[in-house]
mmCIF file of C-alpha atoms in Angstrom:
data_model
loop_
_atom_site.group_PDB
_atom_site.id
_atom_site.type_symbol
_atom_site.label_atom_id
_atom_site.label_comp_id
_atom_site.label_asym_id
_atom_site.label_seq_id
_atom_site.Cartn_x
_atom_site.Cartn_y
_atom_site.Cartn_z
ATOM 1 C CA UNK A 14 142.027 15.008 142.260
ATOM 2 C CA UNK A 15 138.173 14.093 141.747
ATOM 3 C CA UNK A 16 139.656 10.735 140.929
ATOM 4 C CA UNK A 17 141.744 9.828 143.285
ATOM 5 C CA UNK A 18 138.837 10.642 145.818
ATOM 6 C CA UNK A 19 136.720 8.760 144.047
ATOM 7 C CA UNK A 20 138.766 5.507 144.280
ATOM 8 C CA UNK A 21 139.999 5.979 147.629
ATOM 9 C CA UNK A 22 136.128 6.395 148.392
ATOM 10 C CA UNK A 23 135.128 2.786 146.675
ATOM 11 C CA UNK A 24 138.354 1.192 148.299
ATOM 12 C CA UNK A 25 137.607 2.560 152.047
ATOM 13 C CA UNK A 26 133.720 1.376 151.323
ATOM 14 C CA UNK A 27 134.630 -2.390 150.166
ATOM 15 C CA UNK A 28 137.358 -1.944 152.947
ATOM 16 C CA UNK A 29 134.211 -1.423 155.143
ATOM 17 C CA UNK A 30 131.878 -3.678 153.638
ATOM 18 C CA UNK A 31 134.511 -6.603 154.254
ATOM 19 C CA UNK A 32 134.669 -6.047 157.971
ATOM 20 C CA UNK A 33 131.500 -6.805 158.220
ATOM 21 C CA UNK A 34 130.318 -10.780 159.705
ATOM 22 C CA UNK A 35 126.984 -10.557 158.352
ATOM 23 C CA UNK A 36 125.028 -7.536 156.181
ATOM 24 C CA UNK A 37 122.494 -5.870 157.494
ATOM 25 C CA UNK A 38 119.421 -7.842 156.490
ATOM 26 C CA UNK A 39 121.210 -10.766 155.238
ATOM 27 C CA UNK A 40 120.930 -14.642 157.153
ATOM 28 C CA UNK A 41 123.112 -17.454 158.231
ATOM 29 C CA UNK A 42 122.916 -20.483 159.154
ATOM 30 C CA UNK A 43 124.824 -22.568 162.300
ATOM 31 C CA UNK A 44 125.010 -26.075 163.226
ATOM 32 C CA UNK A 45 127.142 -27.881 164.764
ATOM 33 C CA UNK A 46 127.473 -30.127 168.559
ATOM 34 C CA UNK A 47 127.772 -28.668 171.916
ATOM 35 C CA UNK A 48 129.077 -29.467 175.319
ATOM 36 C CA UNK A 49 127.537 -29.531 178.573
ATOM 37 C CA UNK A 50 127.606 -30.964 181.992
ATOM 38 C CA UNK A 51 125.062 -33.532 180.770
ATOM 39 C CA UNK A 52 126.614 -34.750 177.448
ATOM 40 C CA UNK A 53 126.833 -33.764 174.103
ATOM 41 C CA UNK A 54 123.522 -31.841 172.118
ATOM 42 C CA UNK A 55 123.665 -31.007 168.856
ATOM 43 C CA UNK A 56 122.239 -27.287 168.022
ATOM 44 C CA UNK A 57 120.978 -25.668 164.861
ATOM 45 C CA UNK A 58 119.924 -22.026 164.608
ATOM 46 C CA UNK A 59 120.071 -18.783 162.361
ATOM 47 C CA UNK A 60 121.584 -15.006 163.317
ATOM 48 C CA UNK A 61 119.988 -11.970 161.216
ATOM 49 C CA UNK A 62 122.059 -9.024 160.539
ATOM 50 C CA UNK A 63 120.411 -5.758 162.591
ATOM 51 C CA UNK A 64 123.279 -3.722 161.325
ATOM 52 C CA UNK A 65 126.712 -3.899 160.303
ATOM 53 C CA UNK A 66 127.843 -4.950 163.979
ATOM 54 C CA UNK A 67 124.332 -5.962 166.014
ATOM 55 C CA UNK A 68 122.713 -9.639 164.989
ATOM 56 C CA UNK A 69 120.014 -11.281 166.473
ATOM 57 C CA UNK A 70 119.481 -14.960 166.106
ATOM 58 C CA UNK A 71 117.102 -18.395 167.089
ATOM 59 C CA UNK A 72 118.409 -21.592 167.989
ATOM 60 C CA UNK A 73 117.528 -25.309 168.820
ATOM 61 C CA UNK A 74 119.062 -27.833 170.552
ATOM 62 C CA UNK A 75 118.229 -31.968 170.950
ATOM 63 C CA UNK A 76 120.319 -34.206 173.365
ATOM 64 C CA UNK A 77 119.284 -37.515 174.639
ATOM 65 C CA UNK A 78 121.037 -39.658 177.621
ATOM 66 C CA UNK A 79 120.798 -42.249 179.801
ATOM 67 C CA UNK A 80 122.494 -42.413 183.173
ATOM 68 C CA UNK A 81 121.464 -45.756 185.542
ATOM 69 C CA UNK A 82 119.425 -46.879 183.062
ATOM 70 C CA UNK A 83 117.478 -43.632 183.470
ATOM 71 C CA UNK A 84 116.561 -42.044 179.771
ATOM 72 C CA UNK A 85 116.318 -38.314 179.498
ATOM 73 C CA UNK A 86 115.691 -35.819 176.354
ATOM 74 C CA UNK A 87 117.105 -32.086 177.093
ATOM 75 C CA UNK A 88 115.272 -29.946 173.960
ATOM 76 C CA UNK A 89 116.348 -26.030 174.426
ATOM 77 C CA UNK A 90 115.339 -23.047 172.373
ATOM 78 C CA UNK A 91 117.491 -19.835 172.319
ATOM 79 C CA UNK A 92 117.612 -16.143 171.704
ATOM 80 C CA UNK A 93 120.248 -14.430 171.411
ATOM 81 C CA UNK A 94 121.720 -10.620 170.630
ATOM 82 C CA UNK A 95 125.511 -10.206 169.212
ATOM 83 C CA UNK A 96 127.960 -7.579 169.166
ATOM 84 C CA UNK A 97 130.700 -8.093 166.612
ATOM 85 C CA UNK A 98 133.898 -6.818 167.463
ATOM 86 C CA UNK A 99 135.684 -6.715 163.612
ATOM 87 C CA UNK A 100 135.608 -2.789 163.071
ATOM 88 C CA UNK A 101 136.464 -1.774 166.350
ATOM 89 C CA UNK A 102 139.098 -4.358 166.864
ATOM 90 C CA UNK A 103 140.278 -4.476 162.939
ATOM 91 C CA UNK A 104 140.102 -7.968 162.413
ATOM 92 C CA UNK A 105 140.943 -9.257 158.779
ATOM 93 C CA UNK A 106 137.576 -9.747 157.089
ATOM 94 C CA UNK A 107 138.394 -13.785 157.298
ATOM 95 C CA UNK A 108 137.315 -13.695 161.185
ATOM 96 C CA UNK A 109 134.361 -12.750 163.233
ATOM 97 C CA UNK A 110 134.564 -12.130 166.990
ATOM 98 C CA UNK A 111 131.710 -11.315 168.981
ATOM 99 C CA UNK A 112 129.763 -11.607 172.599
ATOM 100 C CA UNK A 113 126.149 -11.306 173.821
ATOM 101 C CA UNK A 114 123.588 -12.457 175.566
ATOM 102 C CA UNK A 115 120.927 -14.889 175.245
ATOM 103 C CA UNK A 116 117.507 -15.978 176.709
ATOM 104 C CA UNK A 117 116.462 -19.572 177.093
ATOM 105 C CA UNK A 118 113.808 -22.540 177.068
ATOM 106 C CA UNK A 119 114.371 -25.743 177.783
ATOM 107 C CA UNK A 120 112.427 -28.802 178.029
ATOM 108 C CA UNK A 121 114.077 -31.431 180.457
ATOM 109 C CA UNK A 122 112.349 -34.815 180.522
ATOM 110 C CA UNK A 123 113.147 -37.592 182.586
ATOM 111 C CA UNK A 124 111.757 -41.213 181.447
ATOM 112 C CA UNK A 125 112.205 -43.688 184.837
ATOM 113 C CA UNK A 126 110.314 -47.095 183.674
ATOM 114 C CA UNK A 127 111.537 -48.634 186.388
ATOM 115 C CA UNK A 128 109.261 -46.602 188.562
ATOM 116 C CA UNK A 129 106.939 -45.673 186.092
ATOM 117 C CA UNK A 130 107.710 -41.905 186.168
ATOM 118 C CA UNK A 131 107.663 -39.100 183.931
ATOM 119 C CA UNK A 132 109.269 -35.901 185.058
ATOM 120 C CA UNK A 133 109.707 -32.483 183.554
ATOM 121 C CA UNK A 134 111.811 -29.889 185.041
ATOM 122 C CA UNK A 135 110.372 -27.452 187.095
ATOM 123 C CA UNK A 136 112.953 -24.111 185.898
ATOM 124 C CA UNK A 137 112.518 -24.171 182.373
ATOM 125 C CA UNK A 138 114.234 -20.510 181.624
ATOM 126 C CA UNK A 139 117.970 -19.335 181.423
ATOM 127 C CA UNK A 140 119.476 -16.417 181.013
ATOM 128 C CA UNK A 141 123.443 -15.868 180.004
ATOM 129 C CA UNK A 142 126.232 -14.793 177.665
ATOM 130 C CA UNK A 143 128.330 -15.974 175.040
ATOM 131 C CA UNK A 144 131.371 -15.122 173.335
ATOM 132 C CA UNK A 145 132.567 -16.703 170.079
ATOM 133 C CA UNK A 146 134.413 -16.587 167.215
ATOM 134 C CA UNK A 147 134.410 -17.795 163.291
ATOM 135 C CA UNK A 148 137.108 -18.358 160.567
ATOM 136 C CA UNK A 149 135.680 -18.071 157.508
ATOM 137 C CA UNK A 150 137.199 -19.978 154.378
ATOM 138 C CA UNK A 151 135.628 -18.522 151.722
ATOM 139 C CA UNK A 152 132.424 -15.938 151.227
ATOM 140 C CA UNK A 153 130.055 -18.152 152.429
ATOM 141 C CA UNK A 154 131.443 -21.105 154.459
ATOM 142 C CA UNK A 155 132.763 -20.923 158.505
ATOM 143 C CA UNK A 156 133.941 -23.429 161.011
ATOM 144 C CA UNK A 157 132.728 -21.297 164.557
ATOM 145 C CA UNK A 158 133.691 -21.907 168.550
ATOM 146 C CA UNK A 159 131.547 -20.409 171.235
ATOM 147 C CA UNK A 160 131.486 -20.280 174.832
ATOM 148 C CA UNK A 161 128.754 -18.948 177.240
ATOM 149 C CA UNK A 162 126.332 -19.859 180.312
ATOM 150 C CA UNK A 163 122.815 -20.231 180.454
ATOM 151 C CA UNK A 164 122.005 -22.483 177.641
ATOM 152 C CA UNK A 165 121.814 -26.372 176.959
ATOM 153 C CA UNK A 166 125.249 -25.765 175.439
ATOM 154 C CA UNK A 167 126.365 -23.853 178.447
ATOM 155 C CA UNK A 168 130.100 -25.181 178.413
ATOM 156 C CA UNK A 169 130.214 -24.489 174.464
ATOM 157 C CA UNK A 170 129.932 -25.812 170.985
ATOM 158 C CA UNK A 171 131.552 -25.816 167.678
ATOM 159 C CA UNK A 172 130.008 -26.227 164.411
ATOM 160 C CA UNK A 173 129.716 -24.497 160.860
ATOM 161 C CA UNK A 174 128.545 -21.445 159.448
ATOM 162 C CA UNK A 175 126.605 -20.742 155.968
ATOM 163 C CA UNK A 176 125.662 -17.186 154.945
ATOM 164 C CA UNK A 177 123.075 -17.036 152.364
#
């Protein structure tokens, strides 16, 4: 009886351990290109696993335009905190669903040489949400989609996923 305990103990843990996005403690990496009303950034950031279901994470994005011969450079910083649905919605351990919310910085600079004008937005700060999702091919490689408001990628993005 001891033994059959036993295993069913080590299968429910690994069970577990599978439904889990990212260890506690453990890093990953994102990159990827976004979508916005203003074009098309590209963003590269990093999520830390709190716990088995909380991550927090840092990103930066770059997007340069020019509308009417008018040059501008959008350069945002995020924060963010995730909830990851996979225990409570018992996901196979190949996926990775999640929302949250995020805090941002951006840097909006306008370059008008026709006028000889520099401008830099006033509202630098956002605040929003996100929800997303990854598929994960293998241990350590995802392709992710995420929606949300409030950043340089407000409309969303898609990009790839590294654990390390």
């Amino acid at each position: 009886m001891k033994k059959i305990v036993a295993a069913l103990s080590i299968f429910l843990v690994s069970f577990s351990y599978a439904q889990s996005p990212l260890d506690k403690g453990k890093i990953q990496l994102n990159g990827g290109f976004g979508t916005s009303s203003w074009g098309s950034p590209v963003y590269f950031g990093a999520d830390y696993g709190l716990s088995e279901v909380i991550t927090i994470g840092a990103e930066t994005s770059y997007q340069s335009y020019k509308v009417f011969g008018i040059k501008s450079t959008i350069i945002g910083f995020q924060g963010n905190a995730n909830y990851h649905f996979n225990e409570i919605l018992k996901l196979p351990k190949e996926w990775d669903l999640y929302g949250g919310v995020n805090l941002n910085y951006y840097c909006w600079i306008v370059d008008d040489k026709k006028n000889n004008d520099l401008l830099v937005v006033d509202e630098p700060f956002g605040v929003g949400a996100q929800i997303g999702a990854r598929y994960y091919f293998n241990k350590n490689f995802a392709i992710n989609i995420e929606g949300g408001t409030g950043s340089v990628n407000s409309l969303g993005k898609i990009g790839i996923t590294y654990k390390l």
